[in-house]
Each structure stands twice: as structure tokens, then as C-alpha cells.
XYZ file of C-alpha atoms in Angstrom:
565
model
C 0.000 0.000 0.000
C 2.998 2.448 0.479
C 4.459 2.252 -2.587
C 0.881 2.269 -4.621
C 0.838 5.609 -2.274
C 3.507 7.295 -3.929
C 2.566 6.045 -6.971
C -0.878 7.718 -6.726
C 0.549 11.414 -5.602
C 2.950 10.861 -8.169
C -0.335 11.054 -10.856
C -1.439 13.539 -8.603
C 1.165 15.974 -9.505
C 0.692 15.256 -12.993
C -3.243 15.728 -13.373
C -2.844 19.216 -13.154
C -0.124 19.628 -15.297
C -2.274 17.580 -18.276
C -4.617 20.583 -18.271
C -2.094 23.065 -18.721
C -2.539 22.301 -22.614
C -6.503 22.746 -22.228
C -7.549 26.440 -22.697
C -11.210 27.416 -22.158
C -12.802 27.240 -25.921
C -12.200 23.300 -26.852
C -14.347 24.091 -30.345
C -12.757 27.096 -31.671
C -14.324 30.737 -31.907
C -17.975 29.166 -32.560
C -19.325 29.235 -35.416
C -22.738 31.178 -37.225
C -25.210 31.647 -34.214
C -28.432 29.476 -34.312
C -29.692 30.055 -30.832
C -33.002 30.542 -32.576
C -33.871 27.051 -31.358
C -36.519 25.920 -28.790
C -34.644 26.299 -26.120
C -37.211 25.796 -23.092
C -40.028 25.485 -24.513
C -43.041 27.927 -25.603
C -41.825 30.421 -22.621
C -38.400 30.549 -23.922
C -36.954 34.316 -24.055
C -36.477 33.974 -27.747
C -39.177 33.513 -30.804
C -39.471 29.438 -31.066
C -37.893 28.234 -34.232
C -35.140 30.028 -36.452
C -32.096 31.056 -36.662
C -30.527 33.784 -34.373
C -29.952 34.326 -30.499
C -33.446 34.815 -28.506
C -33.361 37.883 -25.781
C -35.800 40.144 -24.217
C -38.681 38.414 -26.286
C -36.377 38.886 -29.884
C -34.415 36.924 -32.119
C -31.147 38.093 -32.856
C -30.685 36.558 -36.285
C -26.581 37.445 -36.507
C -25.772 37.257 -33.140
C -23.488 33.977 -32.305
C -23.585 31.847 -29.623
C -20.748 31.483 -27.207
C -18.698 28.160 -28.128
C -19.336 24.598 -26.114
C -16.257 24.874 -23.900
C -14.947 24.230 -20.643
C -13.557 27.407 -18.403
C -10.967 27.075 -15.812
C -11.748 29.140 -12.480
C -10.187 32.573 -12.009
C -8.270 32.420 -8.891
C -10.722 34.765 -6.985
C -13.651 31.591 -8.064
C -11.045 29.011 -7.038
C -10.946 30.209 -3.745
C -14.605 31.251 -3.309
C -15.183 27.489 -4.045
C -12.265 26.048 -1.825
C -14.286 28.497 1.060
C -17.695 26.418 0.369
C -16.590 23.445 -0.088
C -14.500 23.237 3.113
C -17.037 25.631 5.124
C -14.029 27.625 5.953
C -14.649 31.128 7.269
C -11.454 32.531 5.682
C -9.113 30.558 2.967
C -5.049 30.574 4.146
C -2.936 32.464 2.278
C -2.314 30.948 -0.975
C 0.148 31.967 -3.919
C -2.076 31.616 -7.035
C -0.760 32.860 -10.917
C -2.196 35.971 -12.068
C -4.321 36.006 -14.771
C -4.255 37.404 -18.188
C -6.229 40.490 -18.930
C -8.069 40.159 -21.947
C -10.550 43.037 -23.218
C -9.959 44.663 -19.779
C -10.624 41.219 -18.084
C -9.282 38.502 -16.048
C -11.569 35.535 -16.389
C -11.514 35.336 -20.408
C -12.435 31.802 -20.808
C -9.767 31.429 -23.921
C -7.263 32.455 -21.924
C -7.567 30.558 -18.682
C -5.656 27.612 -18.830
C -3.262 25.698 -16.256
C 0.337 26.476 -16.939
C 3.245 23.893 -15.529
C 3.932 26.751 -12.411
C -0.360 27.122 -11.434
C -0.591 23.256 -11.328
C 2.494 23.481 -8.724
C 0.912 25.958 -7.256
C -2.445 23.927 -6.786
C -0.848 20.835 -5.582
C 0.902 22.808 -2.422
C -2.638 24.368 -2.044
C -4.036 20.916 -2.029
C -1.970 19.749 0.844
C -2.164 22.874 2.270
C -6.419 22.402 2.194
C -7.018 18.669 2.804
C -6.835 18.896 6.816
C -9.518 21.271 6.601
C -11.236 18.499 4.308
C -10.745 15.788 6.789
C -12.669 18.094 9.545
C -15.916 18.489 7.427
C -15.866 14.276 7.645
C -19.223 14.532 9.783
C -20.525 17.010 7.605
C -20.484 15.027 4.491
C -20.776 11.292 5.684
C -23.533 11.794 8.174
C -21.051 9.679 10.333
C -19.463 10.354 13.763
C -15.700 12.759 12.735
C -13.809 9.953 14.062
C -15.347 6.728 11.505
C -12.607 7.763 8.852
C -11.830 4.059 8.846
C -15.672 3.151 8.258
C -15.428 2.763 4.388
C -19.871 2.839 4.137
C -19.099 6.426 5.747
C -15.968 7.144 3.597
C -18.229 6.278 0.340
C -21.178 8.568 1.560
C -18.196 11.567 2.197
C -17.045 10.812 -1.531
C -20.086 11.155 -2.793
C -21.442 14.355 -1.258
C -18.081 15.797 -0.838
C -17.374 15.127 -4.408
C -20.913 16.908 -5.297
C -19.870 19.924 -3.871
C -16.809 19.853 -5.283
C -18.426 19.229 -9.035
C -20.632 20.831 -8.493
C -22.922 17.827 -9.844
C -23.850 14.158 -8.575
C -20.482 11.879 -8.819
C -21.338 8.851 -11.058
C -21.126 5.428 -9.555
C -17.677 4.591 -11.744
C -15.897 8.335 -10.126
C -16.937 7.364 -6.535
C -15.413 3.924 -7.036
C -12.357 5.697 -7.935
C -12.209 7.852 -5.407
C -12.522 5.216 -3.281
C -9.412 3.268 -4.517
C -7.694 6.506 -3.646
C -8.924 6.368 -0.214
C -7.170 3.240 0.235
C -3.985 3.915 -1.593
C -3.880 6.679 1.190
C -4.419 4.396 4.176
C -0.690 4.153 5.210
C -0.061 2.029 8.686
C -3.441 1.323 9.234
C -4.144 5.354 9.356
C -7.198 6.155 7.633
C -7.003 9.763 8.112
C -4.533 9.877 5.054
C -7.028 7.975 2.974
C -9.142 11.025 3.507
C -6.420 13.607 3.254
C -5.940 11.936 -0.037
C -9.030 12.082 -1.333
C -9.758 16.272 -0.298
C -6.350 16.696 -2.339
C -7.526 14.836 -5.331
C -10.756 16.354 -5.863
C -8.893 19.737 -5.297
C -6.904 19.177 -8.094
C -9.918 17.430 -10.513
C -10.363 18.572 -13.778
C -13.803 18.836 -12.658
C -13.411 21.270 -9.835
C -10.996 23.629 -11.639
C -13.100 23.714 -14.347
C -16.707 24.792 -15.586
C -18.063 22.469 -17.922
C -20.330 24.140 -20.692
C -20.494 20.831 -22.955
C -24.477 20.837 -22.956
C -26.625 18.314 -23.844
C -27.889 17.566 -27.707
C -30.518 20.136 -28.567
C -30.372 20.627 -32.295
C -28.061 18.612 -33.900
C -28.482 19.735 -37.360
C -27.758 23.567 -36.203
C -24.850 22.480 -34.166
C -26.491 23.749 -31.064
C -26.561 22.387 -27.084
C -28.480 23.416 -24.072
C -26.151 23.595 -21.028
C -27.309 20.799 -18.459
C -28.795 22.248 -16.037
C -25.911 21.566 -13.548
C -23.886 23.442 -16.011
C -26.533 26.096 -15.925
C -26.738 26.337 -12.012
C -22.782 26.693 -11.962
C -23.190 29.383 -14.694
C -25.700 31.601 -12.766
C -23.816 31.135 -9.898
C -20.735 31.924 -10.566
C -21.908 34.739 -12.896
C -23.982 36.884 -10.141
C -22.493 35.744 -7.195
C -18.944 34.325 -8.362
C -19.235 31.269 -6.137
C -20.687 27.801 -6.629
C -24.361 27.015 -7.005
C -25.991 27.106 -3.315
C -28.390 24.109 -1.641
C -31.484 26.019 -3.581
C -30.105 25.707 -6.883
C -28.373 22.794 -7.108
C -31.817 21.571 -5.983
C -33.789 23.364 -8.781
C -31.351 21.836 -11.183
C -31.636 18.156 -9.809
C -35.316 18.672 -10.203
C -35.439 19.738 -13.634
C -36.926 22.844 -12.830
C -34.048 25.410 -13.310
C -34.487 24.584 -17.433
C -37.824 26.555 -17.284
C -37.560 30.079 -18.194
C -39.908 31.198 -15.399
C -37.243 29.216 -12.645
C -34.496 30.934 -14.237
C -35.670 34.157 -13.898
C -36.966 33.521 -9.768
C -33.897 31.732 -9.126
C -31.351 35.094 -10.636
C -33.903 37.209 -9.318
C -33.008 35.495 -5.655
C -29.363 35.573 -6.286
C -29.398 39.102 -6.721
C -31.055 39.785 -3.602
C -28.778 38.267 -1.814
C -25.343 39.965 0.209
C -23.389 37.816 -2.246
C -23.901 39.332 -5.723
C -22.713 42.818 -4.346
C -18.718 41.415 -4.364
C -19.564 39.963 -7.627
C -21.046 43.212 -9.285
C -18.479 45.005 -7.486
C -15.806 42.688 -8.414
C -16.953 43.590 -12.072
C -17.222 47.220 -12.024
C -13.331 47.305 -10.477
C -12.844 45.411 -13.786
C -15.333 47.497 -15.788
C -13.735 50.549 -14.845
C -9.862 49.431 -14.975
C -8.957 50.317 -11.148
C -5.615 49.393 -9.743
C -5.105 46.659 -7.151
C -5.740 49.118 -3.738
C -2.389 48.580 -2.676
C -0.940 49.688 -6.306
C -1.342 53.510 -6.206
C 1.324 55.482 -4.709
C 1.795 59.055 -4.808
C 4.325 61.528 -3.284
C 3.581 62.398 0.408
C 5.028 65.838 -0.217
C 2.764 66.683 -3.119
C 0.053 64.686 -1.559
C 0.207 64.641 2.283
C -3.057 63.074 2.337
C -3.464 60.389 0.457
C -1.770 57.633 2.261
C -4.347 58.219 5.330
C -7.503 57.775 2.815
C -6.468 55.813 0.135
C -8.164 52.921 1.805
C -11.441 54.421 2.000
C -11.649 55.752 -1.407
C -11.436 52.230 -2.225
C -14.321 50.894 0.040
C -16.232 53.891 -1.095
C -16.214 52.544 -4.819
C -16.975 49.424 -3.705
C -19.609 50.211 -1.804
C -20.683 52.953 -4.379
C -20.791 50.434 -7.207
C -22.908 47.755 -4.987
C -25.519 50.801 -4.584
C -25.473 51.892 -8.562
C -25.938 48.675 -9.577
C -28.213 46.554 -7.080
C -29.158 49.614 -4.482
C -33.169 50.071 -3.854
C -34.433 51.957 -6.894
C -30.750 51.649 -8.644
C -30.722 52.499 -12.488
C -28.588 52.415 -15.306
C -28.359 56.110 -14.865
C -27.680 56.850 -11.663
C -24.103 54.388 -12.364
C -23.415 57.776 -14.070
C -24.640 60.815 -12.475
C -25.354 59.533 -8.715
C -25.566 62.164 -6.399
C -24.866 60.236 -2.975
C -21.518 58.303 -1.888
C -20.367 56.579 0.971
C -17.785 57.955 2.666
C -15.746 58.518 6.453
C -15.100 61.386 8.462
C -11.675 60.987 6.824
C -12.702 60.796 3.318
C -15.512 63.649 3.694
C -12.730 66.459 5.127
C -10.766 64.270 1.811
C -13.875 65.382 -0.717
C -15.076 68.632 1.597
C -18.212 67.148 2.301
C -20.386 68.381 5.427
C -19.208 65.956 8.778
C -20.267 62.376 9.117
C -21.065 60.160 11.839
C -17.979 58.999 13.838
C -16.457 56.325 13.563
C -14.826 54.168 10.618
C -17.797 52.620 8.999
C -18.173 54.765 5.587
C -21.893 56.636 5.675
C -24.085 56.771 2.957
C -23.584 60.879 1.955
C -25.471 63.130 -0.249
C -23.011 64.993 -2.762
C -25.538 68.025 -3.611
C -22.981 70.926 -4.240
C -20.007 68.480 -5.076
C -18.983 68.520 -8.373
C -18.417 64.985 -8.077
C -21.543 62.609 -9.677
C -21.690 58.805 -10.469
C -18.503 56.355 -10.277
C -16.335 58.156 -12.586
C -15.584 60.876 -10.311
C -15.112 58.660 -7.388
C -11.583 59.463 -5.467
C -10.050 55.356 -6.305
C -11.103 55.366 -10.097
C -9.156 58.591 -10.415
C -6.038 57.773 -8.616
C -6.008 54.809 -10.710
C -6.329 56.306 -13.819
C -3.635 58.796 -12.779
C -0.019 58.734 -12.487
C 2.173 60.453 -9.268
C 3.969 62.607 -11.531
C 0.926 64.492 -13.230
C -3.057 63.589 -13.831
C -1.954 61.537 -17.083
C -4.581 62.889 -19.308
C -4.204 60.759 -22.239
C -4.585 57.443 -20.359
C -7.597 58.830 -18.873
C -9.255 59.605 -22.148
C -8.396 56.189 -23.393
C -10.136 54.576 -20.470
C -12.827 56.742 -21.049
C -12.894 55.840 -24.851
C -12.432 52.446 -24.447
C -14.338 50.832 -20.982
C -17.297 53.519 -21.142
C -18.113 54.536 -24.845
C -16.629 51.474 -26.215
C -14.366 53.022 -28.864
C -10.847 51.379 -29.936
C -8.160 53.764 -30.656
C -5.361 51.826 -32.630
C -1.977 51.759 -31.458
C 0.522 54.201 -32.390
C 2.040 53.665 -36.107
C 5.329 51.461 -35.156
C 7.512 54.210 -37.371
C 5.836 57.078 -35.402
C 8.593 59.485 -33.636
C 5.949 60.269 -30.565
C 7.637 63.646 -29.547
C 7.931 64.005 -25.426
C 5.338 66.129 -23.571
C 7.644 69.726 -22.866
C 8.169 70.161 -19.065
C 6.843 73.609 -19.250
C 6.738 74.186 -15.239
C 4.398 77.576 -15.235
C 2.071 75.993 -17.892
C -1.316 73.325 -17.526
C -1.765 69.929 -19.216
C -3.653 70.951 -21.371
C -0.910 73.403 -22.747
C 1.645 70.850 -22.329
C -0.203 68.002 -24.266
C -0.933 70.305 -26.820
C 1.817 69.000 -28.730
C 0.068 66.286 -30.282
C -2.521 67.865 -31.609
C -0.174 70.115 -33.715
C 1.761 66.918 -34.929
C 0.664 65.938 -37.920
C 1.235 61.763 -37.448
C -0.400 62.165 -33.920
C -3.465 64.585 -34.729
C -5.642 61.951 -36.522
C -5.691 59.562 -33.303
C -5.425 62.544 -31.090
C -8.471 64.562 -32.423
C -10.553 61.632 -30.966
C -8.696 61.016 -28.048
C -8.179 64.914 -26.726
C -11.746 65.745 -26.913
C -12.245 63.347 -23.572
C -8.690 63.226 -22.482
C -8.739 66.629 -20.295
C -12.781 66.058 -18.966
C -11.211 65.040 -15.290
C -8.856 67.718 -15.107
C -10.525 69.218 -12.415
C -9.324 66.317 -10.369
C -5.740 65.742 -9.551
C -3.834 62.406 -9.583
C -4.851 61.815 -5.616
C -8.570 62.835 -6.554
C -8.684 66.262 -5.224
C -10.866 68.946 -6.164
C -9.487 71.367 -8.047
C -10.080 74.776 -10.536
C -6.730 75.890 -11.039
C -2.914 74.665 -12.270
C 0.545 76.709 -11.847
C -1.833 79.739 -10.880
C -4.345 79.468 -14.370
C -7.711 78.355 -14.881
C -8.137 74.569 -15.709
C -10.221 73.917 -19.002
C -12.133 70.320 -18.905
C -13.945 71.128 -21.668
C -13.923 68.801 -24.483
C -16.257 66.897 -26.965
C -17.004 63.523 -28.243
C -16.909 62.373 -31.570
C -18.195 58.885 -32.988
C -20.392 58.152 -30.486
C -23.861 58.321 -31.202
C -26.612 60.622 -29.253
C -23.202 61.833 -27.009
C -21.425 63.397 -30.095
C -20.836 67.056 -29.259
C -19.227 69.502 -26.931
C -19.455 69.491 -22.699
C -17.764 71.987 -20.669
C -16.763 69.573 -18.161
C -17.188 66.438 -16.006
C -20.227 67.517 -14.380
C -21.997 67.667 -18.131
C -20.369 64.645 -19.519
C -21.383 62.512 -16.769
C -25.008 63.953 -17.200
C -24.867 63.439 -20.733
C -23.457 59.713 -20.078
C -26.668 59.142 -17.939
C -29.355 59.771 -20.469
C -27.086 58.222 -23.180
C -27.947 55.011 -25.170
C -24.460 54.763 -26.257
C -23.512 54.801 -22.557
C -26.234 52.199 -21.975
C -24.754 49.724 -24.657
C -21.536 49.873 -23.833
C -22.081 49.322 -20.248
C -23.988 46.077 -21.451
C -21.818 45.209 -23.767
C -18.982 44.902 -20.795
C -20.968 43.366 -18.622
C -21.720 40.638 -21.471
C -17.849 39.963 -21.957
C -17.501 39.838 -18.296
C -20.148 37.499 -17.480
C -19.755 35.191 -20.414
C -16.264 35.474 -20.580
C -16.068 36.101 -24.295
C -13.932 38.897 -24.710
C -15.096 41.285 -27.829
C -15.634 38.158 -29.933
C -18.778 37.495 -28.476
C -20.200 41.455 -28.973
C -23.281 42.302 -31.154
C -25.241 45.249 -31.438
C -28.929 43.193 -31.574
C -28.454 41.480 -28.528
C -26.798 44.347 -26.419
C -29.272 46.717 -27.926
C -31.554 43.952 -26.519
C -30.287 43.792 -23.032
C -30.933 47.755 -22.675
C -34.557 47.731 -24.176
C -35.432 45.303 -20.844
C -34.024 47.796 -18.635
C -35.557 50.868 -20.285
C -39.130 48.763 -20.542
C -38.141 48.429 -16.499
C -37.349 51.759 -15.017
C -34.134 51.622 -16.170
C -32.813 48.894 -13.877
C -29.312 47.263 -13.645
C -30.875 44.552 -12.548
C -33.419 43.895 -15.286
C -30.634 43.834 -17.935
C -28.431 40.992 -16.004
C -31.943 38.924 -15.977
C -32.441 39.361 -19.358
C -28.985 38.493 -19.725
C -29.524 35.077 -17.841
C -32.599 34.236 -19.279
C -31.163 34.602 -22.941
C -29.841 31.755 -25.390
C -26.738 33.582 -25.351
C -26.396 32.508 -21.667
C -28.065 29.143 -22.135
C -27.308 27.896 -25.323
C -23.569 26.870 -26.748
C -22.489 26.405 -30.221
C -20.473 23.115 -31.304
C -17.618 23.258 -34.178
């Protein structure tokens, strides 16, 4: 039994590294959409029959469905599910690989894979993670903690232990082999390392570091499957709440029920009313909105004496600020925008001269009537972390603003292009000293575009400070915006932009249009302009709600549906 031990960790180690050839799209970039199909029935979101991708009651006829695939867990997922799984209050510190950033973000399911150094990493987390296995023993097996050597209870841990982990019912052929591992791990007559060895292995499945989204035959002439409705529990789940399916919904799916359109819908619906889907939401507007890992922005404590002391809670405050503009009582797509109430501290109101707050160091919800400052764009971490120390870097803020909120690519520089250095000019503004490009001839075409947003948060300084003036003149945050829709036109400054922004389809769809790569992990290879366009006509037809356009979202074929090769 000790050497078929070793033997047995030895495959261990290697499991992992087998995946690190899988990436998340196992059929290619999917092919022509034909999520036009009856996909549950006469209530499904879509018009029954034809070609195209149902949502919000429509049929999308060029949209194309995300490709059957399976999608490795981001590390924030992998320990969110370690957390359940083991019932642990807090995971131990782990080192997990960071990953890629595609289309602004990190769980891009063609990206994810396992390389050589993550599966390392995963098999020290695995030993690191079993004891806490072997003390949910009761939990699982129904047995008394100590009957680890009780191979009736053992079986009844694999088996409900292993659901958890999957996520889905372990067939009779995976508990058998789980049990075989049990008993390779039995070394001197201790069964405790049978059971270590089994928490390790399923930590390391395929099955548990991955999200299936295989489906089951739907319409085999259009090459199209439903998702199981396993799959689909782990796919609302870990889209709203970015955790495993709960008790409720792995129950809904084991009934049948969650394949009904009207289950769906109650089943998000509860998600989304529930403490859990704010650190998802706000987990995707940190994305959304490119901010910086809290601990990443620094600035001088001579320019900025400040900062430091706050820089935590202008963090919490777009956290909390996002939870509210998103899934708040009465929270609409508009108010994400132009919001006129934060959360801040005593600390962070003297920070943003707002009127006092309670005392203490729980941030207080705050109106912002008089502040210049509206909506998340203005908020104190977004700005910092569109900022550098050294000045308010202008250009990188218009490109964020270009690219995450009006969804406009700028190309990259010409490779050949001689990009001529911004001119210290100590007595002058940015705007004077990034004038320059403008007046070049191989930067003005890009730069036309890119200017007229670049300077609207002027007003705020790289720490996110209030301010009207630079080296003694008058700071101009006036700008306009070209190429996008019912915004094109001049604003004078942040204040009218953000206004604009809130009435704004364009605004609408590209907010949608993130979300959508965010949730389904596509990237920009899964945009199109019926289906966003559709996901914003169910929150206009419902007071304008965030929360309206993620349900139409999950009760779409796009979110249902997957194409084959």
C-alpha cells in the first residue's frame, strides 16, 4: 500500500499539469449563431424556431452563440469554491498565478488555462487544504468525525463531498475511484490519510478547476446544445455571485426545474437579492472601470500629504458605491453615471469637503448636492487609478474613457511614429503641455478623438482632489465627443459629460456590452449590437434597472445555449 501511495501522488502531480494544454474554448471561436432554437419550450426568451440568439422576447438573427467549452476558475472563483466546499470562514494564504487580462478582463475563458507553475501551485494548495477536508468528515458522511476508517461512511463523504466539489452528482464509476484513492492513502493502518488523499484529489480534478459548458444535444443539425442544467446552475452562480451554485439551486437543477424560463428568472432574481452578488457586481465594475489593485497607487507624500491616510477608503467607497449603482433600492442604469450620494468617512468627507459624518470608521451613505463629483467616474479610487504620481496623465484617462465607457478602440501608435515628449513647461497646464500632439501631424488623426475626452477630469488631480486651477491658471475640462452616437458634441466639463453619459444610449450599450464579456467570458468576440441593444430595451421597458438587464442576460440563449464546431 505504500508504494501504490507514492505512486498515486505521483499522478497527482501530474493531473494538473495535463490541463495546462486545455484552454477554455475546446471548439474554436464558434461558429454562425443558431440560438433561434426551442430552447425551453413555448416560454423561452427567444421567438421558437429560427435562426438567431433569442433575448428580451427577440431573435437576434446574426448574433453567435458562445462556443461549447470548458472554463478554468479565475483564482478569486477558485478560492470562493475552496471556502464552500470546506465551510471555511477565511481561505489561508495561498500563492495563485495571475491572470491574463483580456478586453480589460481577467476571467476570459480562452485564456484561462493551467500552466506547468499554477498546477504546482495547486498541488501545495491541495496539501495545504485537505486537513480542513478531513474536519468536514461529519458534515459530508452523516457519520461520527472519528469513523474515517468506516469505508460505508468514507463512500457517503465521496459522494457528497465530491458533489460539492463538481458541483454535480459523482457517477457510480468516479466514486469507485475515489474510493481506490482512499485506500492507496491508508498508510499504517491510518485512515485519516485515505481522507487527506481524497480532499487533495478532488482539489486538483479537472472537474473542480473547471466549468463544464459541454451541454446536452438540442439541435443537432444547427450544431447547437443546451447547457445541463448543472452546467446552468454553476453558470448563474458563478456569474452573479462568483461562487458555486448554493443548496437552492443545485436543488432546482436536480429537479429539472431550473431549465424553465420562469425558474431561471426567480432563481437570478433570488441571487441578486442576496449579500453575495454585491462582491460579484463590485468585483466587475473594479474590472469594468480598470482600477488598480488598492495597494498599487502610490503618490508623493510631499505633493500629496493626504493620500496615504484615505487611500483605503476611497477604495471601500467605490466598492460600496458600485454595490448601490448597480443593485441599491431603486438603482438604475443612470444613476451608475450621475449619482448624487456616496459613501464615505469622516476621513474621506474632510478628503472630498463634504459636510461631517457620523464617527467612527464605517463609511456613511452621503449626499453629494454641491459636489462637483456625480456617479462612479468621479469617485476618489477610479481617479487615482487612472492617474499617475507625476501628473493627472490625461491621455490614459481619455483612453479609459474611450475604451471601458463609450466602447471606442483607438489603434496603437504607427510602429515608425517618432511620438515627440510632452515639454516640461513648469508655469504651464496639461492641457498646454499636451498640446503637442494635436499640432503633430502623425499624432493629430488619433489625437483629435482622443483629446476631446482626455482633459474632462482635469478638475481632479492624480490623488482625486478637487481642483479649478494649475501653476496659478484656470483649468479647461472642456472637451467633446466624436463617434459616439446621441453623445457626439461639446461638454464643458465632467459635471456635463457625466449627465450626458446618464441619459445616453451609447452609454447604456456599452455598459452592457462589458458586462456581457464579463459574465460570459467572451472577450469582444462574443459582442453584437442586436443582442446588447436587446439587453438595454429590458431595462428601459423596467425603469431603467441594472438589474433587469443581467436577468435578461440570464434568461437569454446567449447565456443558455452553446455552439459546437
Amino acid at each position: 500500500m505504500r508504494g501504490l501511495g507514492r505512486s498515486w501522488l505521483l499522478g497527482l502531480g501530474l493531473v494538473t499539469q495535463v490541463l495546462a494544454a486545455c484552454t477554455g474554448n475546446i471548439t474554436g471561436d464558434g461558429g454562425s449563431g443558431t440560438g433561434g432554437v426551442d430552447i425551453a419550450g413555448p416560454n423561452r426568451p427567444g421567438s421558437a424556431g429560427g435562426p438567431g440568439v433569442g433575448v428580451n422576447g427577440k431573435v437576434c438573427g446574426g448574433a453567435k452563440l458562445p462556443a461549447a467549452r470548458i472554463w478554468r476558475l479565475t483564482g478569486k472563483e477558485y478560492l470562493a469554491s475552496v471556502r464552500d466546499v470546506l465551510g471555511l470562514d477565511a481561505v489561508p494564504e495561498l500563492e495563485l498565478e495571475v491572470e491574463p487580462i483580456v478586453d480589460g478582463f481577467n476571467n476570459n475563458a480562452n485564456a484561462l488555462s493551467i500552466s506547468t507553475r499554477f498546477a504546482a501551485q495547486l498541488q501545495k494548495a491541495g496539501g495545504i487544504l485537505a486537513p480542513s477536508g478531513v474536519s468536514q468528515f461529519a458534515r459530508y458522511s452523516g457519520c461520527d468525525a472519528a469513523a474515517l476508517a468506516d469505508e460505508v461512511c468514507v463512500k457517503a463523504f465521496i459522494q457528497k463531498f465530491g458533489a460539492r466539489a463538481f458541483r454535480r452528482p459523482l457517477a457510480a464509476e468516479e466514486t469507485a475511484g475515489y474510493l481506490d484513492v482512499y485506500r492507496a492513502g491508508v498508510l499504517d493502518n491510518k485512515a485519516v490519510g485515505g481522507v487527506l488523499l481524497i480532499v487533495q484529489t478532488l482539489l486538483q480534478s479537472p472537474y473542480f478547476l473547471y466549468r463544464t459548458e459541454l451541454g446536452t444535444a438540442l439541435d443537432k443539425s444547427a450544431g447547437v446544445v443546451r447547457l445541463s442544467d448543472y452546467e446552468l446552475a454553476s453558470e448563474l452562480s458563478y456569474s452573479l455571485w462568483g461562487t458555486p451554485p448554493d443548496d437552492a439551486l443545485l436543488a432546482s437543477a436536480e429537479s429539472g426545474a431550473l431549465a424553465a424560463t420562469a425558474e431561471l428568472e426567480s432563481q437570478a432574481r433570488r441571487l441578486l437579492s442576496d449579500t453575495r452578488a454585491k462582491e460579484s457586481i463590485s468585483n466587475f465594475a473594479s474590472q469594468w472601470l480598470s482600477l488598480q489593485d488598492p495597494a498599487a497607487p502610490l503618490r508623493d507624500p510631499l505633493k500629496f500629504p493626504q493620500f496615504a491616510a484615505v487611500k483605503d477608503d476611497l477604495f471601500r467607497e467605490f466598492k460600496l458605491l458600485s454595490q448601490e449603482a448597480f443593485l441599491g433600492t431603486g438603482a438604475t442604469l443612470a444613476s451608475i453615471f450621475s449619482s448624487k450620494s456616496t459613501f464615505v468617512t469622516q476621513s474621506l468627507a474632510d478628503y472630498y469637503d463634504l459636510p461631517t459624518v457620523a464617527a467612527g470608521g464605517t463609511p456613511q451613505p452621503t449626499p453629494l448636492a454641491g459636489s462637483p463629483r456625480s456617479g462612479l467616474l468621479t469617485s476618489g479610487a477610479l481617479i487615482a487609478s487612472w492617474s499617475r504620481d507625476v501628473d493627472t496623465a490625461p491621455m490614459s484617462r481619455g483612453r479609459r474613457i474611450l475604451d471601458r465607457v463609450l466602447c471606442q478602440e483607438l489603434p496603437p501608435p504607427p510602429a515608425a511614429l517618432d511620438v515627440p515628449a510632452i515639454p516640461a513647461l513648469p508655469n504651464a497646464t496639461n492641457r498646454e503641455r499636451y498640446a503637442i500632439h494635436t499640432q503633430n501631424p502623425g499624432c493629430s488623426g488619433c489625437h483629435t478623438t482622443l483629446d476631446g475626452v482626455a482633459f474632462a477630469l482635469e478638475n481632479f488631480d492624480s490623488a482625486g482632489h478637487y481642483r479649478t486651477t494649475e501653476n496659478g491658471k484656470a483649468i479647461d475640462a472642456s472637451g467633446h465627443v466624436e463617434n459616439g452616437g446621441d453623445l457626439d458634441g461639446a461638454f464643458s466639463d465632467m459635471a456635463e459629460l457625466a449627465a450626458r453619459l446618464s441619459t445616453s444610449n451609447t452609454a447604456r450599450a456599452c455598459l452592457a456590452r462589458q458586462y456581457v464579456r464579463f459574465a460570459a467570458g467572451t472577450g469582444r468576440s462574443g459582442d453584437d449590437d442586436c443582442l446588447i441593444q436587446g439587453l438595454v430595451d429590458a431595462a428601459t421597458k423596467r425603469g431603467d434597472s441594472p438589474t433587469e438587464l443581467l436577468i435578461a442576460l440570464v434568461t437569454s440563449d446567449y447565456f443558455r445555449a452553446r455552439q459546437l464546431p
